[in-house]
Amino acid sequence: MMPTVADHVIATLQASGVDRVFGLPGDSLNGFTDAIRRADGFTWEHVRHEEAAAFAAAGFAAVTGQLAVCAGSCGPGNLHLINGLFDAQRSRVPVLAIAAHIPQSEIGSEYFQETHPQELFRECSVYCELVTTAESAPRILEMAMRAAIAENGVAVVVVPGEVLLHKTDARVTPILATHSITRPTDDELQRAATILNGSDKITVLAGAGVEGAHDDLVRLAATLQAPIVHALRGKEFVEYDNPYDVGMTGLLGFASGYKAIKEAEVLLMLGTDFPYRQFYPENAVVIQLDIRGRNIGRRTHVDLPLVGTVTDTLPALTPLLTVKTDRTHLDRSLRHYAKTRRRLDELAANDRDRTPIRPEHLAAVADRLAAEDAVFTVDVGSPVVWAARYLTMNGRRRLLGSFNHGTMACALPLAIGAQTVDRDRQVVAFAGDGGLTMLFGELITLSQNRLPVKVIVFNNSSLNFVELEMKAAGIVTFGTDLHNPDFAAVARSLGLFGRRVEQPGDLESALADAFAHDGPALIDVVTARQELSIPPAITVEQAKGFSLYAIRTIMAGRSDELLDLVSTNVARRILD
């Protein structure tokens, strides 16, 4: 029997090393899901919301480095994919989305559930095209897969449901990744070397683009006697086994990282598109290396642009450099980092069993108890702050989050994708109470799919980071209260291990029990609402904002909130 278009899609995916699709079924996807049912060695990874399917595919792709696939039915079904696809696109992971469409003869008639997916998904993809015939389907599929793999981005194939059932005898072509050497020319490398050889105050800013180049990065820093600052997405690839690491910069970062960059004469940017312009030096000479030339110079002025990968470029650049002996800038940066790190670690201690539990303490205990090869996923908001500051990377652990797109509700579905890769590897989700409840139904996915994800809920009964932003702007907090259930009890009702922790003395045993549990687990930890995650540099406007917030809060009759803020952040740390 001649295969259908849907059969051809599954065969092409299998030939290309893909063996699963994340999604939710629907009538316009019937041909596709039936082809999966009939295929050997191919699975349908069921979720409760299509947004979670897209996030799960992104998590799977981030851990494996390989193409992952999600699918949604016509109209609202595939529209739900869009937030997760935006995140995958901005995180630069290869994801293919199959977006089913209404009957082709009804397009343009405002038919039931009609949207225009090829327009909706264009902004969050490197390729997006509508299949109109069985003859065009194989070619469009191949182009989409190749674009996603080659450009590390999202490709969307929009296909009317009836086309999936049409017959095709097209040849199956595997679409596999290619590998190239990409680095600047010898002349450009010599120009970079001349600049670097002429300064003794060099700071390296490293991002996610240094993945796979850890040892070369450390050798470069040793040659230049240069401190290395990392952006958040570079954390997992930079900070371990690195005597030149001085922490992170940015809104979530360390004062030491901020200072090392501000005091540099030369800033060498490696594989980073760090977006916050206020954290760049004002007068330094800047060299920026990025595989995407379009990214160069859009955050700060750049004196020497270089296009290439970090892994290919550093081995060619380092031999051109003069070995430096002046450690003045490096040692000053390392001392500042040691002081900053010590202060942060002091905040992570059990505060004499006082309640609510400090979120820093929760993050630090989870870090200490987690497996050496754990995958951590983190929600946007306060959980990402504590993850950035207290999770220890070692070259085997992974850290996933919505670090560019910045969406809430990502920790749980990213964990679903990461755990699907390997059910024997520990996956820990740092979930905010607000983010978790946005995709609450995915706890059922953990149970149904038998995924042993460990979910740690930072339960502060608020949209905590939003409150911090309000305070910095001088605004009385409003609309941020969350009236939460007992998350542990909910988890138990869904078939998960669940435990609620309100006392610091119970925290370690609860986490240890959850991590040891053979199945999905949720730990609901009541954490301090007023814990402040202070950025490394506070502007005059932010200081004024906090003063205005204090005055307006008192005038609004909410002095108890201000007292709680002082008690949490001043009395505990200074008056004791």
Coordinates of C-alpha atoms in Angstrom, one line a residue:
M1 CA 0.0 0.0 0.0
M2 CA 1.3 3.4 -0.9
P3 CA 2.2 5.5 2.2
T4 CA 0.4 8.7 3.2
V5 CA 2.0 12.1 3.6
A6 CA 1.9 11.5 7.3
D7 CA 3.7 8.1 6.9
H8 CA 6.3 9.9 4.9
V9 CA 6.8 12.5 7.6
I10 CA 7.3 9.9 10.3
A11 CA 9.7 7.9 8.1
T12 CA 11.8 11.0 7.3
L13 CA 11.9 11.9 11.0
Q14 CA 13.0 8.3 11.9
A15 CA 15.7 8.3 9.2
S16 CA 16.9 11.6 10.7
G17 CA 17.2 10.2 14.2
V18 CA 13.9 11.5 15.6
D19 CA 11.8 8.9 17.5
R20 CA 9.1 10.9 19.3
V21 CA 6.7 13.9 19.0
F22 CA 5.3 16.0 21.9
G23 CA 1.7 17.0 21.4
L24 CA -2.0 16.8 22.0
P25 CA -4.2 15.0 19.5
G26 CA -7.0 16.6 17.5
D27 CA -9.1 15.8 14.4
S28 CA -7.0 17.7 12.0
L29 CA -4.0 15.7 13.2
N30 CA -5.7 12.3 12.9
G31 CA -3.7 11.2 9.9
F32 CA -0.5 12.2 11.7
T33 CA -1.2 10.5 15.0
D34 CA -2.5 7.4 13.2
A35 CA 0.8 7.2 11.3
I36 CA 2.6 7.3 14.7
R37 CA 0.4 4.6 16.1
R38 CA 1.4 2.3 13.2
A39 CA 5.1 3.1 13.2
D40 CA 7.6 0.9 15.0
G41 CA 10.0 2.6 17.4
F42 CA 8.2 5.9 17.4
T43 CA 6.3 7.4 20.3
W44 CA 3.7 10.1 21.0
E45 CA 4.6 12.0 24.1
H46 CA 1.2 13.2 25.4
V47 CA 0.9 16.5 27.3
R48 CA -2.1 18.4 28.7
H49 CA -1.5 21.7 26.9
E50 CA 0.2 22.4 23.5
E51 CA 2.4 25.1 25.1
A52 CA 3.9 22.4 27.2
A53 CA 4.6 20.3 24.1
A54 CA 6.6 23.1 22.6
F55 CA 8.6 23.7 25.8
A56 CA 9.1 19.9 26.2
A57 CA 10.5 19.7 22.7
A58 CA 12.8 22.7 23.5
G59 CA 14.0 21.0 26.6
F60 CA 14.6 17.7 24.7
A61 CA 16.6 19.6 22.0
A62 CA 18.6 21.5 24.6
V63 CA 19.8 18.4 26.4
T64 CA 20.5 16.3 23.3
G65 CA 21.5 18.9 20.8
Q66 CA 19.3 17.1 18.3
L67 CA 16.1 18.0 16.5
A68 CA 12.9 17.7 18.5
V69 CA 9.4 17.8 17.3
C70 CA 6.0 19.0 18.6
A71 CA 2.6 19.1 17.0
G72 CA -0.7 20.9 17.4
S73 CA -4.1 20.6 15.7
C74 CA -5.7 23.4 13.7
G75 CA -6.6 26.8 15.1
P76 CA -6.3 27.0 18.9
G77 CA -4.4 23.7 19.1
N78 CA -1.3 24.9 17.2
L79 CA -1.8 28.5 18.4
H80 CA -1.1 27.2 21.9
L81 CA 2.4 26.2 20.7
I82 CA 3.5 29.7 20.1
N83 CA 4.9 30.8 23.5
G84 CA 7.0 27.6 23.7
L85 CA 8.2 28.0 20.1
F86 CA 9.2 31.6 20.8
D87 CA 11.3 30.4 23.7
A88 CA 12.9 27.6 21.6
Q89 CA 13.7 30.1 18.8
R90 CA 15.3 32.6 21.2
S91 CA 17.2 29.8 23.1
R92 CA 18.5 28.6 19.7
V93 CA 17.6 25.0 19.8
P94 CA 16.4 22.9 16.8
V95 CA 12.6 22.3 17.0
L96 CA 10.2 21.3 14.2
A97 CA 6.5 22.1 14.8
I98 CA 3.8 20.3 12.8
A99 CA 0.9 22.8 12.7
A100 CA -2.2 21.1 11.3
H101 CA -4.6 23.4 9.4
I102 CA -8.3 23.6 8.5
P103 CA -9.5 22.0 5.2
Q104 CA -7.7 23.7 2.3
S105 CA -11.0 24.5 0.5
E106 CA -12.1 26.5 3.5
I107 CA -9.1 28.7 4.0
G108 CA -10.1 32.4 3.8
S109 CA -13.7 31.8 4.6
E110 CA -13.5 32.4 8.4
Y111 CA -14.1 28.7 8.9
F112 CA -14.5 27.1 12.3
Q113 CA -11.1 27.4 14.1
E114 CA -9.5 29.2 11.2
T115 CA -6.2 31.1 11.8
H116 CA -3.3 31.8 9.5
P117 CA -0.5 29.8 11.1
Q118 CA 2.1 30.7 8.5
E119 CA 1.7 34.3 9.5
L120 CA 1.4 33.7 13.2
F121 CA 4.6 31.6 13.5
R122 CA 6.8 33.6 11.1
E123 CA 8.3 35.8 13.8
C124 CA 9.3 32.8 16.0
S125 CA 10.8 30.6 13.3
V126 CA 13.7 30.4 10.9
Y127 CA 11.3 28.7 8.4
C128 CA 7.5 28.6 8.1
E129 CA 5.6 27.3 5.1
L130 CA 2.2 26.0 4.1
V131 CA 1.9 22.6 2.4
T132 CA -0.7 22.6 -0.3
T133 CA -0.2 19.3 -2.1
A134 CA 1.1 15.8 -1.4
E135 CA 3.8 16.5 -4.0
S136 CA 5.1 19.6 -2.2
A137 CA 5.0 18.0 1.3
P138 CA 8.3 16.0 1.2
R139 CA 10.3 19.0 -0.1
I140 CA 8.9 21.5 2.4
L141 CA 9.5 19.0 5.2
E142 CA 13.1 18.5 4.2
M143 CA 13.7 22.3 3.9
A144 CA 12.1 22.9 7.3
M145 CA 14.1 20.2 9.0
R146 CA 17.4 21.4 7.4
A147 CA 16.7 25.0 8.4
A148 CA 15.9 24.1 12.0
I149 CA 19.1 22.0 12.3
A150 CA 21.4 24.3 10.4
E151 CA 20.3 27.5 12.1
N152 CA 19.5 26.1 15.5
G153 CA 16.0 27.4 15.5
V154 CA 12.3 26.7 15.0
A155 CA 10.8 25.5 11.7
V156 CA 7.1 25.2 11.3
V157 CA 5.3 23.1 8.7
V158 CA 1.6 24.1 8.3
V159 CA -0.4 21.3 6.7
P160 CA -4.2 20.9 6.2
G161 CA -5.5 17.7 7.8
E162 CA -6.6 16.1 4.6
V163 CA -3.2 16.5 3.0
L164 CA -1.7 14.3 5.7
L165 CA -3.9 11.5 4.4
H166 CA -3.0 11.9 0.7
K167 CA -0.8 9.3 -0.8
T168 CA 2.9 9.8 -1.8
D169 CA 5.7 7.7 -3.1
A170 CA 8.4 10.2 -2.4
R171 CA 11.8 9.0 -1.5
V172 CA 12.8 9.3 2.2
T173 CA 15.8 11.5 2.7
P174 CA 17.6 11.7 6.1
I175 CA 18.2 15.3 7.2
L176 CA 21.3 15.3 9.4
A177 CA 23.5 17.9 11.0
T178 CA 26.7 19.0 9.2
H179 CA 29.9 20.2 10.8
S180 CA 32.1 23.0 9.6
I181 CA 35.0 25.0 10.8
T182 CA 34.1 28.7 11.2
R183 CA 36.6 31.3 12.4
P184 CA 37.9 34.7 11.4
T185 CA 40.7 35.2 8.9
D186 CA 44.3 35.2 9.9
D187 CA 44.5 39.0 9.5
E188 CA 41.5 39.5 11.8
L189 CA 43.0 37.2 14.4
Q190 CA 46.2 39.1 14.2
R191 CA 44.4 42.4 14.8
A192 CA 42.7 40.9 17.8
A193 CA 46.0 39.7 19.1
T194 CA 47.5 43.1 18.7
I195 CA 44.8 44.7 20.8
L196 CA 45.0 42.0 23.5
N197 CA 48.8 42.0 23.6
G198 CA 48.7 45.7 24.3
S199 CA 46.7 45.7 27.5
D200 CA 47.1 44.3 31.0
K201 CA 43.4 45.0 32.0
I202 CA 41.4 42.6 29.9
T203 CA 38.1 41.0 31.0
V204 CA 36.4 38.2 29.1
L205 CA 32.6 38.1 28.9
A206 CA 31.5 34.6 28.0
G207 CA 28.0 33.4 27.0
A208 CA 26.3 30.2 25.8
G209 CA 28.5 30.3 22.6
V210 CA 31.5 28.9 24.7
E211 CA 29.8 25.5 25.0
G212 CA 32.4 22.9 24.2
A213 CA 35.3 25.4 24.5
H214 CA 35.8 25.3 28.3
D215 CA 39.5 24.2 28.3
D216 CA 40.4 26.6 25.5
L217 CA 38.7 29.4 27.4
V218 CA 40.6 28.8 30.5
R219 CA 43.9 28.6 28.6
L220 CA 43.1 31.9 27.0
A221 CA 42.4 33.5 30.4
A222 CA 45.7 32.1 31.7
T223 CA 47.6 33.6 28.8
L224 CA 46.0 37.0 29.3
Q225 CA 45.7 36.9 33.1
A226 CA 42.1 37.9 32.5
P227 CA 39.1 37.4 34.7
I228 CA 36.2 35.7 33.1
V229 CA 32.6 37.0 33.7
H230 CA 29.7 34.9 32.4
A231 CA 26.3 35.7 31.3
L232 CA 23.5 33.6 32.6
R233 CA 23.3 31.2 29.6
G234 CA 27.1 30.8 29.9
K235 CA 27.0 29.7 33.5
E236 CA 26.9 25.9 32.9
F237 CA 29.8 26.1 30.5
V238 CA 32.1 28.5 32.3
E239 CA 32.2 28.5 36.0
Y240 CA 33.4 25.0 36.8
D241 CA 37.2 24.1 37.1
N242 CA 37.9 27.7 36.3
P243 CA 40.4 29.7 38.5
Y244 CA 39.6 32.8 36.5
D245 CA 35.9 32.8 37.1
V246 CA 34.6 36.0 38.8
G247 CA 30.9 35.4 38.6
M248 CA 28.0 36.5 36.6
T249 CA 27.0 40.0 35.5
G250 CA 23.5 41.4 34.7
L251 CA 20.4 42.0 36.7
L252 CA 20.8 38.6 38.4
G253 CA 24.5 38.7 38.7
F254 CA 27.3 39.5 41.1
A255 CA 28.9 42.8 42.0
S256 CA 32.3 41.2 41.2
G257 CA 31.3 40.4 37.6
Y258 CA 29.9 43.9 37.2
K259 CA 33.1 45.5 38.6
A260 CA 35.5 43.3 36.5
I261 CA 33.8 44.5 33.3
K262 CA 33.5 48.1 34.3
E263 CA 37.2 48.3 35.2
A264 CA 38.5 46.7 32.0
E265 CA 40.5 48.4 29.3
V266 CA 39.7 45.7 26.8
L267 CA 36.5 43.6 26.9
L268 CA 36.6 40.4 24.9
M269 CA 33.0 39.1 24.3
L270 CA 32.9 35.4 23.4
G271 CA 29.6 33.9 22.2
T272 CA 27.3 36.2 24.0
D273 CA 24.5 38.5 23.1
F274 CA 24.2 39.8 26.7
P275 CA 21.4 42.4 26.3
Y276 CA 21.7 44.9 29.2
R277 CA 23.6 47.9 27.9
Q278 CA 24.0 49.5 31.3
F279 CA 26.4 46.7 32.4
Y280 CA 28.9 47.3 29.6
P281 CA 32.0 49.5 30.1
E282 CA 31.9 53.0 28.8
N283 CA 35.4 53.5 27.5
A284 CA 36.9 50.1 26.9
V285 CA 38.0 48.7 23.6
V286 CA 35.6 45.9 22.7
I287 CA 36.2 42.8 20.6
Q288 CA 33.1 40.7 20.0
L289 CA 33.2 37.1 18.6
D290 CA 29.9 35.6 17.5
I291 CA 28.8 32.9 15.0
R292 CA 26.0 35.2 14.0
G293 CA 27.4 38.4 12.5
R294 CA 24.1 40.2 12.9
N295 CA 24.4 40.1 16.7
I296 CA 27.7 42.0 16.7
G297 CA 27.5 45.6 18.0
R298 CA 23.9 45.7 18.8
R299 CA 24.4 45.9 22.6
T300 CA 27.5 48.1 22.9
H301 CA 30.1 49.7 20.6
V302 CA 32.5 47.2 19.1
D303 CA 35.9 48.1 17.9
L304 CA 36.7 44.7 16.3
P305 CA 33.9 42.4 15.1
L306 CA 34.8 38.8 14.6
V307 CA 32.5 36.1 13.1
G308 CA 33.1 32.5 14.0
T309 CA 32.6 29.9 16.7
V310 CA 34.4 30.0 20.0
T311 CA 35.5 26.4 19.6
D312 CA 37.2 27.1 16.3
T313 CA 38.5 30.5 17.0
L314 CA 40.3 30.2 20.4
P315 CA 42.8 27.5 19.3
A316 CA 43.8 29.8 16.4
L317 CA 43.9 33.0 18.5
T318 CA 45.7 31.9 21.6
P319 CA 49.1 31.0 20.0
L320 CA 49.2 34.6 18.7
L321 CA 49.1 36.1 22.2
T322 CA 51.9 37.2 24.5
V323 CA 51.9 35.4 27.8
K324 CA 51.2 38.0 30.5
T325 CA 52.6 38.1 34.0
D326 CA 50.8 41.2 35.4
R327 CA 48.0 39.8 37.6
T328 CA 46.9 43.1 39.1
H329 CA 43.5 43.3 37.4
L330 CA 42.9 39.6 37.7
D331 CA 43.8 39.4 41.4
R332 CA 41.7 42.5 42.2
S333 CA 38.7 40.8 40.4
L334 CA 39.3 37.5 42.2
R335 CA 39.4 39.1 45.6
H336 CA 36.2 41.0 44.9
Y337 CA 34.6 37.7 43.7
A338 CA 35.7 35.9 46.8
K339 CA 34.2 38.6 49.0
T340 CA 30.9 38.6 47.0
R341 CA 30.7 34.8 47.0
R342 CA 31.2 34.7 50.8
R343 CA 28.4 37.2 51.4
L344 CA 26.1 35.3 49.1
D345 CA 26.9 32.0 50.8
E346 CA 26.2 33.6 54.2
L347 CA 22.7 34.4 53.1
A348 CA 22.1 30.7 52.2
A349 CA 22.5 29.5 55.8
N350 CA 19.7 28.2 57.9
D351 CA 18.7 31.4 59.7
R352 CA 18.4 29.9 63.2
D353 CA 15.3 27.9 62.1
R354 CA 13.4 31.1 61.5
T355 CA 10.5 31.1 59.2
P356 CA 9.6 31.5 56.4
I357 CA 12.5 29.7 54.9
R358 CA 15.0 31.7 53.0
P359 CA 14.9 30.9 49.3
E360 CA 18.7 31.1 49.2
H361 CA 18.8 28.3 51.8
L362 CA 16.4 26.2 49.8
A363 CA 18.4 26.6 46.6
A364 CA 21.7 25.8 48.3
V365 CA 20.4 22.7 50.0
A366 CA 18.9 21.4 46.7
D367 CA 22.2 22.1 45.0
R368 CA 24.1 20.1 47.6
L369 CA 21.8 17.1 47.5
A370 CA 21.2 16.9 43.8
A371 CA 23.0 14.4 41.6
E372 CA 26.3 15.3 40.0
D373 CA 24.8 15.1 36.5
A374 CA 21.4 16.6 37.4
V375 CA 19.5 18.7 34.9
F376 CA 18.0 21.8 36.5
T377 CA 15.1 23.7 34.9
V378 CA 14.1 27.1 36.4
D379 CA 11.1 29.4 36.2
V380 CA 11.5 33.0 35.3
G381 CA 11.2 35.2 38.3
S382 CA 12.8 34.7 41.7
P383 CA 13.7 31.0 41.1
V384 CA 16.1 31.9 38.3
V385 CA 17.8 34.4 40.7
W386 CA 18.5 31.7 43.3
A387 CA 19.5 29.2 40.6
A388 CA 21.9 31.6 39.1
R389 CA 23.5 32.3 42.4
Y390 CA 23.4 29.0 44.2
L391 CA 23.4 26.1 41.7
T392 CA 26.9 24.7 41.2
M393 CA 27.8 23.7 37.7
N394 CA 30.5 21.0 37.2
G395 CA 30.6 20.2 33.5
R396 CA 28.0 17.4 33.8
R397 CA 25.1 19.3 35.2
R398 CA 22.8 21.3 32.9
L399 CA 20.8 24.5 33.5
L400 CA 17.7 25.2 31.3
G401 CA 15.3 28.1 31.5
S402 CA 13.7 30.9 29.5
F403 CA 16.8 33.1 29.7
N404 CA 16.1 35.1 26.5
H405 CA 12.4 35.0 26.0
G406 CA 11.8 35.4 29.8
T407 CA 8.4 33.6 30.1
M408 CA 6.9 32.2 33.2
A409 CA 5.7 28.6 33.5
C410 CA 8.7 27.1 31.7
A411 CA 10.4 25.0 34.5
L412 CA 7.9 22.1 34.5
P413 CA 7.5 21.6 30.7
L414 CA 11.2 22.0 30.1
A415 CA 11.7 19.3 32.7
I416 CA 9.3 17.0 30.9
G417 CA 11.4 17.3 27.8
A418 CA 14.7 16.8 29.6
Q419 CA 13.4 13.8 31.6
T420 CA 12.0 12.2 28.4
V421 CA 15.6 12.0 27.1
D422 CA 16.7 9.8 30.0
R423 CA 14.4 8.6 32.8
D424 CA 17.4 7.5 34.8
R425 CA 19.0 11.0 34.9
Q426 CA 17.9 13.3 37.7
V427 CA 15.8 16.3 36.6
V428 CA 15.0 19.0 39.1
A429 CA 12.6 21.8 38.4
F430 CA 12.8 25.1 40.4
A431 CA 9.2 26.2 40.0
G432 CA 7.7 29.5 41.1
D433 CA 4.2 29.2 42.6
G434 CA 2.9 31.6 39.9
G435 CA 4.7 29.8 37.1
L436 CA 3.7 26.3 38.2
T437 CA 0.0 27.1 38.4
M438 CA 0.0 28.5 34.8
L439 CA 0.6 25.0 33.5
F440 CA -0.6 23.1 36.6
G441 CA -2.1 20.3 34.5
E442 CA 1.4 19.1 33.4
L443 CA 1.8 17.6 36.9
I444 CA -0.6 14.9 35.5
T445 CA 1.8 14.5 32.5
L446 CA 4.5 13.5 35.0
S447 CA 2.3 10.8 36.4
Q448 CA 0.8 9.6 33.2
N449 CA 4.1 9.5 31.3
R450 CA 5.9 8.1 34.4
L451 CA 8.5 10.8 34.4
P452 CA 10.4 11.0 37.7
V453 CA 10.9 14.8 37.7
K454 CA 11.5 16.4 41.1
V455 CA 9.6 19.7 41.3
I456 CA 10.6 22.2 44.0
V457 CA 8.1 24.9 44.5
F458 CA 9.3 28.3 45.8
N459 CA 6.0 29.1 47.5
N460 CA 6.0 32.8 48.6
S461 CA 2.3 33.4 47.8
S462 CA 3.2 36.1 45.3
L463 CA 4.5 37.1 42.0
N464 CA 7.7 37.8 43.8
F465 CA 9.9 39.3 41.1
V466 CA 7.1 41.5 39.8
E467 CA 6.8 42.9 43.4
L468 CA 10.6 43.6 43.4
E469 CA 10.2 45.5 40.1
M470 CA 7.3 47.5 41.6
K471 CA 9.4 48.4 44.6
A472 CA 12.3 49.5 42.5
A473 CA 10.0 51.8 40.6
G474 CA 8.5 53.3 43.7
I475 CA 5.1 51.6 43.3
V476 CA 3.0 50.0 46.1
T477 CA 2.7 46.3 45.3
F478 CA -0.6 45.5 43.8
G479 CA -2.2 42.6 42.1
T480 CA 0.6 40.2 43.0
D481 CA -1.0 38.2 45.8
L482 CA -1.4 34.4 45.1
H483 CA -3.8 32.4 47.2
N484 CA -2.2 29.0 46.8
P485 CA -3.4 25.6 47.6
D486 CA -1.4 23.0 49.5
F487 CA 0.7 22.1 46.5
A488 CA 1.9 18.9 48.1
A489 CA -1.6 17.7 48.8
V490 CA -2.5 18.4 45.2
A491 CA 0.5 16.5 44.0
R492 CA -0.5 13.5 46.1
S493 CA -4.0 13.5 44.7
L494 CA -2.4 13.3 41.2
G495 CA -0.3 10.3 42.1
L496 CA 3.0 12.1 42.9
F497 CA 5.1 12.0 46.0
G498 CA 4.2 15.3 47.8
R499 CA 5.5 17.0 50.9
R500 CA 5.0 20.5 52.3
V501 CA 7.9 22.1 54.2
E502 CA 7.3 25.1 56.5
Q503 CA 10.2 24.6 59.0
P504 CA 13.9 24.9 58.0
G505 CA 14.7 21.9 60.1
D506 CA 12.5 19.7 57.9
L507 CA 13.9 20.9 54.5
E508 CA 16.9 18.6 54.0
S509 CA 15.1 15.3 54.8
A510 CA 12.2 16.3 52.6
L511 CA 14.4 17.0 49.7
A512 CA 16.4 13.9 50.3
D513 CA 13.3 11.8 50.4
A514 CA 12.0 13.4 47.2
F515 CA 15.2 12.9 45.3
A516 CA 15.3 9.2 46.4
H517 CA 11.7 8.6 45.4
D518 CA 11.3 6.3 42.4
G519 CA 8.9 8.5 40.5
P520 CA 7.7 12.1 40.2
A521 CA 7.9 14.2 43.4
L522 CA 6.9 17.7 44.5
I523 CA 8.2 19.6 47.5
D524 CA 6.1 22.6 48.4
V525 CA 8.5 24.9 50.4
V526 CA 7.1 28.0 52.0
T527 CA 9.7 30.7 51.4
A528 CA 10.2 34.3 52.5
R529 CA 8.1 36.7 50.4
Q530 CA 10.2 39.8 51.1
E531 CA 13.6 38.4 50.4
L532 CA 15.4 40.9 48.1
S533 CA 17.5 39.8 45.1
I534 CA 19.6 42.9 44.9
P535 CA 21.3 43.5 41.5
P536 CA 25.0 44.1 41.4
A537 CA 24.6 47.8 40.7
I538 CA 21.8 50.0 42.0
T539 CA 20.9 53.1 40.1
V540 CA 19.9 56.4 41.7
E541 CA 16.5 55.9 40.2
Q542 CA 16.1 52.5 41.8
A543 CA 17.2 53.9 45.2
K544 CA 14.7 56.7 44.9
G545 CA 12.1 54.1 43.8
F546 CA 12.6 52.1 47.0
S547 CA 12.2 55.2 49.1
L548 CA 9.0 56.2 47.3
Y549 CA 7.8 52.6 47.7
A550 CA 8.4 52.8 51.5
I551 CA 6.6 56.1 51.8
R552 CA 3.6 55.1 49.6
T553 CA 3.3 51.8 51.4
I554 CA 3.0 53.4 54.8
M555 CA 0.5 56.0 53.4
A556 CA -1.5 53.1 51.9
G557 CA -1.9 51.6 55.4
R558 CA 0.4 48.7 54.7
S559 CA 3.2 49.3 57.1
D560 CA 3.2 45.6 58.1
E561 CA 4.5 44.8 54.6
L562 CA 7.3 47.3 55.1
L563 CA 8.1 45.8 58.5
D564 CA 8.3 42.4 57.0
L565 CA 10.7 43.6 54.3
V566 CA 13.0 45.2 57.0
S567 CA 12.8 42.1 59.2
T568 CA 13.7 39.8 56.3
N569 CA 16.5 41.8 54.8
V570 CA 17.9 44.0 57.6
A571 CA 17.2 42.6 61.0
R572 CA 18.3 39.1 60.1
R573 CA 21.6 40.3 58.5
I574 CA 22.7 43.3 60.5
L575 CA 21.0 43.4 63.9
D576 CA 21.7 39.8 64.9

